[in-house]
Amino acid sequence: MNFDFDADTEEMRAMVLGFARRELAPAPTAAGEFDAADFRRRWRLAGRQGLVGSAVPSAYGGSGLTAVAAAAMMEALGQGCPDTGFAFSVGAHLFAGLMPIVEFGTEEQKRRWLPALCSGERIAAHAITEPEAGSDALNLRAHAERRGDGYVLSGDKCFTTNAPVADVFLIQAATAPGGGFFGLTAFVVPADTPGLRVGPRHDKTGLRGSPMADVSLQGCHVPADAVLGAEGAGASVFSASMKWERTCLFAAYLGAMRRVVDATVAYAGERRQFGSAIGGFQAVSHRIVDMTLRLEAARLLLYRAADGLARGSEDEIAPALAKIAVSEAAVRVGLDAVQLLGALGVVGGGDAEALLRDALPARIFSGTNEIQRNNVARALGLGRRPAGAAARPRRPGAAARH
């Protein structure tokens, strides 16, 4: 085992950290507002730096990073960019939007969509969640009916990250309603397709820099070559994207936690009470040690999952454990930082209160932590697998089949 990055990855991390600190701070806005033009400006800058397509092969305009290097990039982005929502949008675009096209797309689809999505010219969104299908992702009501030389999509999607700014949607719909794992199909759909409508942007507790909206599909006709993978492969597309997202996207939270822990350590060394720096008080120092412990433990789990993904492991448990560990550590680190900073911790615009707000949804998206625990328990042989579910995931450490 080697816990150090190679020289190229370290150099890349330093570049991303410096770039994010210099260029990715958002323009000031009033509470609840979102500056779409400024978001696009920063997105194009990130595209020029190779960030939004980093894990895509270089043949299609990406940087060809492994999962470990892509996670390192996201960690540096999360540490350097004060807007964790922006980093989250980059991760959702890359890991839930582009990587499914890389892994399941035809050569024509890859060459048509990936270059502009990697350069920052276009933005992707993955629409699967519905009002009645959140955790129960296999029972979608949005459906796709084969008609002539294509399909007609109808239904409603909700809470779709990047929807207000997306140029391309990866949309999941049922082609065989009630067909379980093989009843879903994924489609790549341009945002300007007639019948596709994006609703108003949601105002959220956290990740405010990541635009989110509902999507309506009313008689949305797409050609047959819009199918990603094959008819009935939608659940496989989604599962593969979640492996990337639950691993690499969550590395942004590692960076955000690092930024907050470092700032808290500095504050504890400067803030004086009763004639001493508060970092000398055991109650304070032990809390900071616990913050560091949670961060480092979650980081090890995440990079273990990233290493498995890079090696082609079939293990689905490591990403689930990493997702649980990182999201719950981020919430606790945010709470601890707010407590140690006192009134400064709850003043708007501070790193501590921002981390806490941004961490709250991390326990929900990419599959709730309760669902992740169910998946891990099932892999351990606890409980019964629902009818029609996929074979149980491999346990951590199991050799991958090639």
mmCIF file of C-alpha atoms in Angstrom:
data_model
loop_
_atom_site.group_PDB
_atom_site.id
_atom_site.type_symbol
_atom_site.label_atom_id
_atom_site.label_comp_id
_atom_site.label_asym_id
_atom_site.label_seq_id
_atom_site.Cartn_x
_atom_site.Cartn_y
_atom_site.Cartn_z
ATOM 1 C CA MET A 1 0.000 0.000 0.000
ATOM 2 C CA ASN A 2 1.157 3.494 -0.849
ATOM 3 C CA PHE A 3 -0.688 6.427 0.667
ATOM 4 C CA ASP A 4 1.210 9.061 -1.319
ATOM 5 C CA PHE A 5 0.181 10.502 -4.682
ATOM 6 C CA ASP A 6 2.656 10.287 -7.539
ATOM 7 C CA ALA A 7 4.480 13.449 -8.642
ATOM 8 C CA ASP A 8 2.092 14.175 -11.518
ATOM 9 C CA THR A 9 -0.974 13.964 -9.259
ATOM 10 C CA GLU A 10 0.653 16.189 -6.636
ATOM 11 C CA GLU A 11 1.483 18.760 -9.306
ATOM 12 C CA MET A 12 -2.077 18.610 -10.617
ATOM 13 C CA ARG A 13 -3.484 19.058 -7.100
ATOM 14 C CA ALA A 14 -1.333 22.126 -6.508
ATOM 15 C CA MET A 15 -2.440 23.609 -9.833
ATOM 16 C CA VAL A 16 -6.134 23.029 -9.125
ATOM 17 C CA LEU A 17 -5.863 24.401 -5.587
ATOM 18 C CA GLY A 18 -4.170 27.592 -6.759
ATOM 19 C CA PHE A 19 -6.545 28.045 -9.696
ATOM 20 C CA ALA A 20 -9.639 27.536 -7.532
ATOM 21 C CA ARG A 21 -8.451 30.044 -4.956
ATOM 22 C CA ARG A 22 -7.700 32.658 -7.630
ATOM 23 C CA GLU A 23 -10.563 32.216 -10.068
ATOM 24 C CA LEU A 24 -13.563 30.372 -8.658
ATOM 25 C CA ALA A 25 -14.904 32.611 -5.920
ATOM 26 C CA PRO A 26 -18.463 33.548 -6.950
ATOM 27 C CA ALA A 27 -19.557 37.097 -7.588
ATOM 28 C CA PRO A 28 -21.498 38.557 -4.621
ATOM 29 C CA THR A 29 -25.277 38.072 -4.819
ATOM 30 C CA ALA A 30 -28.201 38.828 -2.548
ATOM 31 C CA ALA A 31 -29.495 35.999 -0.364
ATOM 32 C CA GLY A 32 -31.380 33.436 -2.433
ATOM 33 C CA GLU A 33 -30.164 34.807 -5.774
ATOM 34 C CA PHE A 34 -28.157 32.925 -8.377
ATOM 35 C CA ASP A 35 -25.968 34.599 -10.998
ATOM 36 C CA ALA A 36 -26.203 32.317 -14.035
ATOM 37 C CA ALA A 37 -23.805 34.465 -16.081
ATOM 38 C CA ASP A 38 -21.131 34.311 -13.387
ATOM 39 C CA PHE A 39 -21.667 30.558 -13.036
ATOM 40 C CA ARG A 40 -21.065 30.153 -16.785
ATOM 41 C CA ARG A 41 -17.974 32.364 -16.595
ATOM 42 C CA ARG A 42 -16.434 30.211 -13.872
ATOM 43 C CA TRP A 43 -17.533 27.035 -15.669
ATOM 44 C CA ARG A 44 -15.713 28.057 -18.831
ATOM 45 C CA LEU A 45 -12.583 28.834 -16.800
ATOM 46 C CA ALA A 46 -12.782 25.411 -15.142
ATOM 47 C CA GLY A 47 -13.245 23.864 -18.581
ATOM 48 C CA ARG A 48 -10.091 25.527 -19.893
ATOM 49 C CA GLN A 49 -8.198 24.085 -16.944
ATOM 50 C CA GLY A 50 -9.464 20.602 -17.832
ATOM 51 C CA LEU A 51 -11.478 20.165 -14.644
ATOM 52 C CA VAL A 52 -14.995 19.535 -15.960
ATOM 53 C CA GLY A 53 -13.844 16.670 -18.203
ATOM 54 C CA SER A 54 -10.909 15.412 -16.170
ATOM 55 C CA ALA A 55 -11.809 11.704 -16.071
ATOM 56 C CA VAL A 56 -12.813 11.525 -19.750
ATOM 57 C CA PRO A 57 -10.220 9.947 -22.099
ATOM 58 C CA SER A 58 -8.041 12.444 -23.937
ATOM 59 C CA ALA A 59 -9.337 11.163 -27.305
ATOM 60 C CA TYR A 60 -12.653 12.864 -26.514
ATOM 61 C CA GLY A 61 -11.311 16.090 -25.033
ATOM 62 C CA GLY A 62 -10.734 15.056 -21.430
ATOM 63 C CA SER A 63 -7.608 14.676 -19.327
ATOM 64 C CA GLY A 64 -7.809 10.888 -18.961
ATOM 65 C CA LEU A 65 -7.421 10.887 -15.172
ATOM 66 C CA THR A 66 -7.863 7.671 -13.226
ATOM 67 C CA ALA A 67 -10.510 7.542 -10.516
ATOM 68 C CA VAL A 68 -7.833 8.177 -7.878
ATOM 69 C CA ALA A 69 -6.472 11.224 -9.713
ATOM 70 C CA ALA A 70 -10.010 12.484 -10.418
ATOM 71 C CA ALA A 71 -10.805 12.230 -6.707
ATOM 72 C CA ALA A 72 -7.591 14.126 -5.944
ATOM 73 C CA MET A 73 -8.669 16.818 -8.394
ATOM 74 C CA MET A 74 -12.079 17.112 -6.732
ATOM 75 C CA GLU A 75 -10.485 17.253 -3.271
ATOM 76 C CA ALA A 76 -8.272 20.149 -4.370
ATOM 77 C CA LEU A 77 -11.252 21.854 -6.020
ATOM 78 C CA GLY A 78 -13.299 21.530 -2.830
ATOM 79 C CA GLN A 79 -10.456 22.904 -0.735
ATOM 80 C CA GLY A 80 -9.676 25.852 -2.976
ATOM 81 C CA CYS A 81 -13.152 26.855 -4.142
ATOM 82 C CA PRO A 82 -15.168 28.631 -1.432
ATOM 83 C CA ASP A 83 -18.360 27.709 -3.300
ATOM 84 C CA THR A 84 -18.845 24.005 -2.575
ATOM 85 C CA GLY A 85 -22.020 24.117 -4.659
ATOM 86 C CA PHE A 86 -19.976 24.925 -7.758
ATOM 87 C CA ALA A 87 -17.627 22.011 -7.042
ATOM 88 C CA PHE A 88 -20.678 19.795 -6.559
ATOM 89 C CA SER A 89 -22.065 20.856 -9.961
ATOM 90 C CA VAL A 90 -18.723 20.008 -11.577
ATOM 91 C CA GLY A 91 -18.812 16.557 -9.983
ATOM 92 C CA ALA A 92 -22.430 15.887 -10.957
ATOM 93 C CA HIS A 93 -21.727 16.968 -14.549
ATOM 94 C CA LEU A 94 -18.583 14.840 -14.814
ATOM 95 C CA PHE A 95 -19.412 11.679 -12.912
ATOM 96 C CA ALA A 96 -23.191 11.363 -13.481
ATOM 97 C CA GLY A 97 -23.295 13.000 -16.913
ATOM 98 C CA LEU A 98 -20.074 12.401 -18.840
ATOM 99 C CA MET A 99 -18.773 9.103 -17.448
ATOM 100 C CA PRO A 100 -21.957 7.211 -18.455
ATOM 101 C CA ILE A 101 -21.373 8.397 -22.033
ATOM 102 C CA VAL A 102 -17.729 7.293 -21.774
ATOM 103 C CA GLU A 103 -18.675 3.836 -20.508
ATOM 104 C CA PHE A 104 -21.891 3.138 -22.444
ATOM 105 C CA GLY A 105 -21.918 5.484 -25.423
ATOM 106 C CA THR A 106 -21.300 4.559 -29.028
ATOM 107 C CA GLU A 107 -18.270 6.038 -30.756
ATOM 108 C CA GLU A 108 -20.580 8.460 -32.538
ATOM 109 C CA GLN A 109 -22.186 9.562 -29.261
ATOM 110 C CA LYS A 110 -18.804 10.065 -27.597
ATOM 111 C CA ARG A 111 -17.498 12.226 -30.433
ATOM 112 C CA ARG A 112 -20.738 14.168 -30.694
ATOM 113 C CA TRP A 113 -21.175 15.067 -27.018
ATOM 114 C CA LEU A 114 -17.962 14.736 -25.025
ATOM 115 C CA PRO A 115 -15.615 17.375 -26.524
ATOM 116 C CA ALA A 116 -17.951 20.315 -25.837
ATOM 117 C CA LEU A 117 -18.888 18.908 -22.419
ATOM 118 C CA CYS A 118 -15.194 18.589 -21.518
ATOM 119 C CA SER A 119 -14.202 22.047 -22.757
ATOM 120 C CA GLY A 120 -16.747 23.890 -20.626
ATOM 121 C CA GLU A 121 -18.821 24.944 -23.626
ATOM 122 C CA ARG A 122 -21.715 22.732 -22.513
ATOM 123 C CA ILE A 123 -23.062 21.487 -19.181
ATOM 124 C CA ALA A 124 -24.672 18.099 -18.467
ATOM 125 C CA ALA A 125 -27.402 17.045 -16.032
ATOM 126 C CA HIS A 126 -28.576 13.541 -15.082
ATOM 127 C CA ALA A 127 -32.349 13.397 -14.498
ATOM 128 C CA ILE A 128 -33.595 10.314 -12.681
ATOM 129 C CA THR A 129 -35.314 11.372 -9.411
ATOM 130 C CA GLU A 130 -39.091 11.735 -9.551
ATOM 131 C CA PRO A 131 -41.768 12.808 -7.053
ATOM 132 C CA GLU A 132 -42.675 9.152 -6.466
ATOM 133 C CA ALA A 133 -39.292 7.561 -7.224
ATOM 134 C CA GLY A 134 -36.418 8.746 -5.079
ATOM 135 C CA SER A 135 -34.795 5.865 -3.246
ATOM 136 C CA ASP A 136 -37.047 3.490 -5.218
ATOM 137 C CA ALA A 137 -35.231 4.400 -8.415
ATOM 138 C CA LEU A 138 -36.344 1.365 -10.428
ATOM 139 C CA ASN A 139 -40.023 2.321 -10.325
ATOM 140 C CA LEU A 140 -39.992 5.392 -12.542
ATOM 141 C CA ARG A 141 -43.249 6.824 -13.850
ATOM 142 C CA ALA A 142 -41.579 8.776 -16.627
ATOM 143 C CA HIS A 143 -41.834 6.516 -19.639
ATOM 144 C CA ALA A 144 -40.515 6.236 -23.165
ATOM 145 C CA GLU A 145 -42.772 4.864 -25.884
ATOM 146 C CA ARG A 146 -41.261 3.556 -29.094
ATOM 147 C CA ARG A 147 -42.833 5.473 -31.941
ATOM 148 C CA GLY A 148 -41.627 5.297 -35.533
ATOM 149 C CA ASP A 149 -37.888 5.873 -35.777
ATOM 150 C CA GLY A 150 -37.528 7.094 -32.204
ATOM 151 C CA TYR A 151 -39.086 7.418 -28.765
ATOM 152 C CA VAL A 152 -41.525 9.797 -27.099
ATOM 153 C CA LEU A 153 -40.630 10.677 -23.489
ATOM 154 C CA SER A 154 -43.297 11.759 -21.015
ATOM 155 C CA GLY A 155 -43.200 12.357 -17.267
ATOM 156 C CA ASP A 156 -41.734 14.559 -14.561
ATOM 157 C CA LYS A 157 -38.304 14.671 -12.946
ATOM 158 C CA CYS A 158 -37.464 16.590 -9.781
ATOM 159 C CA PHE A 159 -34.403 17.893 -7.934
ATOM 160 C CA THR A 160 -32.205 17.667 -11.020
ATOM 161 C CA THR A 161 -28.770 19.166 -10.368
ATOM 162 C CA ASN A 162 -27.575 21.592 -13.087
ATOM 163 C CA ALA A 163 -30.993 21.586 -14.783
ATOM 164 C CA PRO A 164 -31.306 25.414 -14.956
ATOM 165 C CA VAL A 165 -27.979 25.690 -16.815
ATOM 166 C CA ALA A 166 -27.809 22.330 -18.603
ATOM 167 C CA ASP A 167 -27.320 22.049 -22.362
ATOM 168 C CA VAL A 168 -27.609 18.246 -22.372
ATOM 169 C CA PHE A 169 -29.702 15.924 -20.207
ATOM 170 C CA LEU A 170 -29.142 12.259 -19.490
ATOM 171 C CA ILE A 171 -32.724 11.164 -18.837
ATOM 172 C CA GLN A 172 -33.858 7.864 -17.353
ATOM 173 C CA ALA A 173 -37.290 6.580 -18.394
ATOM 174 C CA ALA A 174 -39.201 3.297 -18.248
ATOM 175 C CA THR A 175 -39.421 1.461 -21.556
ATOM 176 C CA ALA A 176 -40.918 -1.574 -19.825
ATOM 177 C CA PRO A 177 -42.928 -0.245 -16.843
ATOM 178 C CA GLY A 178 -42.714 -2.659 -13.925
ATOM 179 C CA GLY A 179 -39.772 -4.388 -15.592
ATOM 180 C CA GLY A 180 -37.446 -3.819 -12.647
ATOM 181 C CA PHE A 181 -33.723 -3.633 -13.332
ATOM 182 C CA PHE A 182 -34.157 -4.163 -17.083
ATOM 183 C CA GLY A 183 -37.175 -1.907 -17.470
ATOM 184 C CA LEU A 184 -35.295 1.403 -17.654
ATOM 185 C CA THR A 185 -33.537 3.084 -20.554
ATOM 186 C CA ALA A 186 -31.184 6.088 -20.552
ATOM 187 C CA PHE A 187 -31.415 8.796 -23.228
ATOM 188 C CA VAL A 188 -29.081 11.661 -24.112
ATOM 189 C CA VAL A 189 -31.352 14.624 -24.845
ATOM 190 C CA PRO A 190 -30.418 18.205 -25.843
ATOM 191 C CA ALA A 191 -31.975 20.835 -23.590
ATOM 192 C CA ASP A 192 -33.678 22.573 -26.519
ATOM 193 C CA THR A 193 -35.627 19.459 -27.557
ATOM 194 C CA PRO A 194 -39.341 20.340 -27.976
ATOM 195 C CA GLY A 195 -41.388 18.996 -25.065
ATOM 196 C CA LEU A 196 -38.558 19.300 -22.520
ATOM 197 C CA ARG A 197 -39.173 22.102 -20.039
ATOM 198 C CA VAL A 198 -37.070 23.134 -17.029
ATOM 199 C CA GLY A 199 -38.939 24.575 -14.054
ATOM 200 C CA PRO A 200 -37.922 27.403 -11.708
ATOM 201 C CA ARG A 201 -34.654 27.062 -9.824
ATOM 202 C CA HIS A 202 -35.007 25.675 -6.288
ATOM 203 C CA ASP A 203 -33.771 27.750 -3.358
ATOM 204 C CA LYS A 204 -31.934 25.328 -1.064
ATOM 205 C CA THR A 205 -30.559 25.212 2.477
ATOM 206 C CA GLY A 206 -27.117 24.203 1.223
ATOM 207 C CA LEU A 207 -25.167 23.886 -2.026
ATOM 208 C CA ARG A 208 -26.726 27.160 -3.114
ATOM 209 C CA GLY A 209 -24.076 27.624 -5.779
ATOM 210 C CA SER A 210 -25.310 24.470 -7.548
ATOM 211 C CA PRO A 211 -28.493 25.228 -9.524
ATOM 212 C CA MET A 212 -31.296 22.666 -9.237
ATOM 213 C CA ALA A 213 -34.757 22.471 -10.807
ATOM 214 C CA ASP A 214 -37.516 20.080 -11.855
ATOM 215 C CA VAL A 215 -37.807 18.883 -15.447
ATOM 216 C CA SER A 216 -41.029 18.171 -17.333
ATOM 217 C CA LEU A 217 -41.252 15.897 -20.374
ATOM 218 C CA GLN A 218 -44.398 16.274 -22.437
ATOM 219 C CA GLY A 219 -44.397 14.421 -25.741
ATOM 220 C CA CYS A 220 -40.622 14.859 -26.049
ATOM 221 C CA HIS A 221 -39.567 13.061 -29.246
ATOM 222 C CA VAL A 222 -35.982 11.805 -29.497
ATOM 223 C CA PRO A 223 -34.345 9.706 -32.228
ATOM 224 C CA ALA A 224 -33.359 6.106 -31.633
ATOM 225 C CA ASP A 225 -29.686 7.062 -31.511
ATOM 226 C CA ALA A 226 -30.394 9.048 -28.336
ATOM 227 C CA VAL A 227 -30.481 5.743 -26.402
ATOM 228 C CA LEU A 228 -27.379 5.338 -24.237
ATOM 229 C CA GLY A 229 -26.152 1.766 -24.052
ATOM 230 C CA ALA A 230 -29.208 -0.187 -25.157
ATOM 231 C CA GLU A 231 -32.895 -0.334 -24.428
ATOM 232 C CA GLY A 232 -33.264 -1.783 -20.938
ATOM 233 C CA ALA A 233 -29.742 -0.801 -19.847
ATOM 234 C CA GLY A 234 -30.761 2.333 -17.947
ATOM 235 C CA ALA A 235 -30.323 0.831 -14.495
ATOM 236 C CA SER A 236 -26.821 -0.344 -15.399
ATOM 237 C CA VAL A 237 -25.997 3.150 -16.642
ATOM 238 C CA PHE A 238 -27.291 4.660 -13.421
ATOM 239 C CA SER A 239 -25.471 2.163 -11.180
ATOM 240 C CA ALA A 240 -22.178 2.793 -12.953
ATOM 241 C CA SER A 241 -22.589 6.559 -12.632
ATOM 242 C CA MET A 242 -23.307 6.221 -8.921
ATOM 243 C CA LYS A 243 -20.044 4.340 -8.362
ATOM 244 C CA TRP A 244 -18.194 7.342 -9.787
ATOM 245 C CA GLU A 245 -20.354 9.884 -7.975
ATOM 246 C CA ARG A 246 -20.328 8.217 -4.552
ATOM 247 C CA THR A 247 -16.553 8.018 -4.733
ATOM 248 C CA CYS A 248 -15.058 10.899 -6.680
ATOM 249 C CA LEU A 249 -17.686 13.626 -6.235
ATOM 250 C CA PHE A 250 -17.550 13.276 -2.451
ATOM 251 C CA ALA A 251 -13.840 14.073 -2.508
ATOM 252 C CA ALA A 252 -14.913 17.726 -2.822
ATOM 253 C CA TYR A 253 -16.207 17.463 0.737
ATOM 254 C CA LEU A 254 -12.801 16.245 1.884
ATOM 255 C CA GLY A 255 -11.315 19.453 0.525
ATOM 256 C CA ALA A 256 -14.003 21.605 2.128
ATOM 257 C CA MET A 257 -13.463 19.870 5.467
ATOM 258 C CA ARG A 258 -9.717 20.397 5.190
ATOM 259 C CA ARG A 259 -10.259 24.106 4.612
ATOM 260 C CA VAL A 260 -12.505 24.366 7.677
ATOM 261 C CA VAL A 261 -10.252 22.270 9.932
ATOM 262 C CA ASP A 262 -7.203 24.357 8.994
ATOM 263 C CA ALA A 263 -9.118 27.587 9.631
ATOM 264 C CA THR A 264 -10.356 26.273 12.988
ATOM 265 C CA VAL A 265 -6.854 25.305 14.085
ATOM 266 C CA ALA A 266 -5.616 28.782 13.173
ATOM 267 C CA TYR A 267 -8.494 30.409 15.056
ATOM 268 C CA ALA A 268 -7.901 28.277 18.160
ATOM 269 C CA GLY A 269 -4.287 29.420 18.186
ATOM 270 C CA GLU A 270 -5.204 33.102 17.904
ATOM 271 C CA ARG A 271 -8.367 33.431 19.990
ATOM 272 C CA ARG A 272 -7.508 34.176 23.634
ATOM 273 C CA GLN A 273 -9.737 33.757 26.671
ATOM 274 C CA PHE A 274 -8.768 33.851 30.351
ATOM 275 C CA GLY A 275 -5.239 34.830 29.323
ATOM 276 C CA SER A 276 -4.567 31.828 27.045
ATOM 277 C CA ALA A 277 -5.165 30.737 23.473
ATOM 278 C CA ILE A 278 -8.293 28.571 23.477
ATOM 279 C CA GLY A 279 -6.385 25.834 21.607
ATOM 280 C CA GLY A 280 -4.693 25.102 24.929
ATOM 281 C CA PHE A 281 -7.998 24.146 26.535
ATOM 282 C CA GLN A 282 -8.507 20.403 26.469
ATOM 283 C CA ALA A 283 -12.183 20.694 25.495
ATOM 284 C CA VAL A 284 -11.185 22.680 22.418
ATOM 285 C CA SER A 285 -8.096 20.703 21.428
ATOM 286 C CA HIS A 286 -9.847 17.339 21.764
ATOM 287 C CA ARG A 287 -12.737 18.539 19.594
ATOM 288 C CA ILE A 288 -10.278 19.595 16.883
ATOM 289 C CA VAL A 289 -8.538 16.220 17.153
ATOM 290 C CA ASP A 290 -11.910 14.521 16.632
ATOM 291 C CA MET A 291 -12.552 16.728 13.592
ATOM 292 C CA THR A 292 -9.191 15.638 12.169
ATOM 293 C CA LEU A 293 -9.895 11.988 12.974
ATOM 294 C CA ARG A 294 -13.216 12.038 11.112
ATOM 295 C CA LEU A 295 -11.671 13.747 8.109
ATOM 296 C CA GLU A 296 -8.688 11.396 7.839
ATOM 297 C CA ALA A 297 -10.747 8.230 8.374
ATOM 298 C CA ALA A 298 -13.275 9.275 5.734
ATOM 299 C CA ARG A 299 -10.439 10.194 3.365
ATOM 300 C CA LEU A 300 -8.894 6.721 3.638
ATOM 301 C CA LEU A 301 -12.231 5.058 2.877
ATOM 302 C CA LEU A 302 -12.819 7.313 -0.121
ATOM 303 C CA TYR A 303 -9.409 6.706 -1.696
ATOM 304 C CA ARG A 304 -9.738 2.988 -1.093
ATOM 305 C CA ALA A 305 -12.979 3.114 -3.082
ATOM 306 C CA ALA A 306 -11.314 5.237 -5.772
ATOM 307 C CA ASP A 307 -8.464 2.742 -6.074
ATOM 308 C CA GLY A 308 -10.951 -0.090 -6.551
ATOM 309 C CA LEU A 309 -12.805 1.895 -9.197
ATOM 310 C CA ALA A 310 -9.533 2.624 -11.011
ATOM 311 C CA ARG A 311 -8.655 -1.092 -11.000
ATOM 312 C CA GLY A 312 -12.053 -2.115 -12.359
ATOM 313 C CA SER A 313 -13.240 -3.739 -9.142
ATOM 314 C CA GLU A 314 -16.855 -4.891 -9.070
ATOM 315 C CA ASP A 315 -17.148 -4.033 -5.392
ATOM 316 C CA GLU A 316 -20.090 -1.727 -4.670
ATOM 317 C CA ILE A 317 -19.588 -1.708 -0.925
ATOM 318 C CA ALA A 318 -16.482 0.480 -0.776
ATOM 319 C CA PRO A 319 -18.223 3.409 -2.559
ATOM 320 C CA ALA A 320 -21.221 3.050 -0.234
ATOM 321 C CA LEU A 321 -19.050 3.088 2.877
ATOM 322 C CA ALA A 322 -17.076 6.042 1.543
ATOM 323 C CA LYS A 323 -20.256 7.991 0.822
ATOM 324 C CA ILE A 324 -21.583 7.373 4.341
ATOM 325 C CA ALA A 325 -18.286 8.213 6.014
ATOM 326 C CA VAL A 326 -17.586 11.415 4.091
ATOM 327 C CA SER A 327 -21.105 12.839 4.307
ATOM 328 C CA GLU A 328 -21.497 12.169 8.027
ATOM 329 C CA ALA A 329 -17.989 13.414 8.795
ATOM 330 C CA ALA A 330 -18.731 16.646 6.921
ATOM 331 C CA VAL A 331 -21.832 17.302 9.020
ATOM 332 C CA ARG A 332 -19.986 16.628 12.290
ATOM 333 C CA VAL A 333 -16.971 18.716 11.263
ATOM 334 C CA GLY A 334 -19.321 21.571 10.385
ATOM 335 C CA LEU A 335 -21.103 21.318 13.746
ATOM 336 C CA ASP A 336 -17.818 21.197 15.657
ATOM 337 C CA ALA A 337 -16.385 24.171 13.781
ATOM 338 C CA VAL A 338 -19.504 26.240 14.441
ATOM 339 C CA GLN A 339 -19.332 25.359 18.132
ATOM 340 C CA LEU A 340 -15.668 26.319 18.425
ATOM 341 C CA LEU A 341 -16.071 29.592 16.551
ATOM 342 C CA GLY A 342 -19.064 30.617 18.634
ATOM 343 C CA ALA A 343 -20.971 33.575 17.191
ATOM 344 C CA LEU A 344 -18.507 33.786 14.295
ATOM 345 C CA GLY A 345 -19.553 30.271 13.341
ATOM 346 C CA VAL A 346 -23.128 31.277 12.605
ATOM 347 C CA VAL A 347 -22.445 34.547 10.816
ATOM 348 C CA GLY A 348 -23.407 34.271 7.159
ATOM 349 C CA GLY A 349 -20.544 33.891 4.719
ATOM 350 C CA GLY A 350 -18.254 31.986 7.077
ATOM 351 C CA ASP A 351 -16.600 28.698 6.062
ATOM 352 C CA ALA A 352 -17.970 26.795 9.073
ATOM 353 C CA GLU A 353 -21.643 27.616 8.601
ATOM 354 C CA ALA A 354 -21.298 27.134 4.833
ATOM 355 C CA LEU A 355 -19.797 23.655 5.300
ATOM 356 C CA LEU A 356 -22.605 22.674 7.664
ATOM 357 C CA ARG A 357 -25.306 23.826 5.242
ATOM 358 C CA ASP A 358 -23.565 22.220 2.267
ATOM 359 C CA ALA A 359 -23.004 18.943 4.153
ATOM 360 C CA LEU A 360 -26.645 18.400 5.127
ATOM 361 C CA PRO A 361 -27.804 17.333 1.636
ATOM 362 C CA ALA A 362 -24.752 15.046 1.267
ATOM 363 C CA ARG A 363 -26.517 12.475 3.456
ATOM 364 C CA ILE A 364 -29.435 12.454 0.993
ATOM 365 C CA PHE A 365 -28.202 12.723 -2.609
ATOM 366 C CA SER A 366 -26.497 9.866 -4.495
ATOM 367 C CA GLY A 367 -28.693 7.494 -2.501
ATOM 368 C CA THR A 368 -29.542 8.289 1.110
ATOM 369 C CA ASN A 369 -27.229 7.003 3.807
ATOM 370 C CA GLU A 370 -30.022 4.690 4.947
ATOM 371 C CA ILE A 371 -30.126 3.142 1.477
ATOM 372 C CA GLN A 372 -26.324 2.801 1.509
ATOM 373 C CA ARG A 373 -26.531 0.945 4.811
ATOM 374 C CA ASN A 374 -29.229 -1.317 3.371
ATOM 375 C CA ASN A 375 -26.969 -2.116 0.419
ATOM 376 C CA VAL A 376 -24.011 -2.923 2.647
ATOM 377 C CA ALA A 377 -26.158 -5.046 4.962
ATOM 378 C CA ARG A 378 -27.543 -6.976 2.000
ATOM 379 C CA ALA A 379 -24.017 -7.620 0.725
ATOM 380 C CA LEU A 380 -23.149 -9.029 4.126
ATOM 381 C CA GLY A 381 -26.016 -11.489 3.768
ATOM 382 C CA LEU A 382 -28.384 -9.689 6.111
ATOM 383 C CA GLY A 383 -32.017 -9.692 5.010
ATOM 384 C CA ARG A 384 -33.546 -10.761 1.723
ATOM 385 C CA ARG A 385 -32.875 -9.246 -1.663
ATOM 386 C CA PRO A 386 -36.036 -7.815 -3.291
ATOM 387 C CA ALA A 387 -37.405 -9.729 -6.251
ATOM 388 C CA GLY A 388 -35.803 -8.613 -9.494
ATOM 389 C CA ALA A 389 -32.825 -6.948 -7.800
ATOM 390 C CA ALA A 390 -29.329 -7.366 -9.133
ATOM 391 C CA ALA A 391 -26.963 -9.945 -7.729
ATOM 392 C CA ARG A 392 -25.446 -8.913 -4.431
ATOM 393 C CA PRO A 393 -22.430 -6.614 -4.653
ATOM 394 C CA ARG A 394 -19.007 -8.069 -4.057
ATOM 395 C CA ARG A 395 -17.435 -7.519 -0.678
ATOM 396 C CA PRO A 396 -14.460 -5.186 -0.200
ATOM 397 C CA GLY A 397 -11.171 -6.909 -0.937
ATOM 398 C CA ALA A 398 -12.680 -9.473 -3.303
ATOM 399 C CA ALA A 399 -10.677 -9.934 -6.471
ATOM 400 C CA ALA A 400 -12.156 -8.318 -9.545
ATOM 401 C CA ARG A 401 -13.037 -10.454 -12.550
ATOM 402 C CA HIS A 402 -11.683 -9.287 -15.893
#
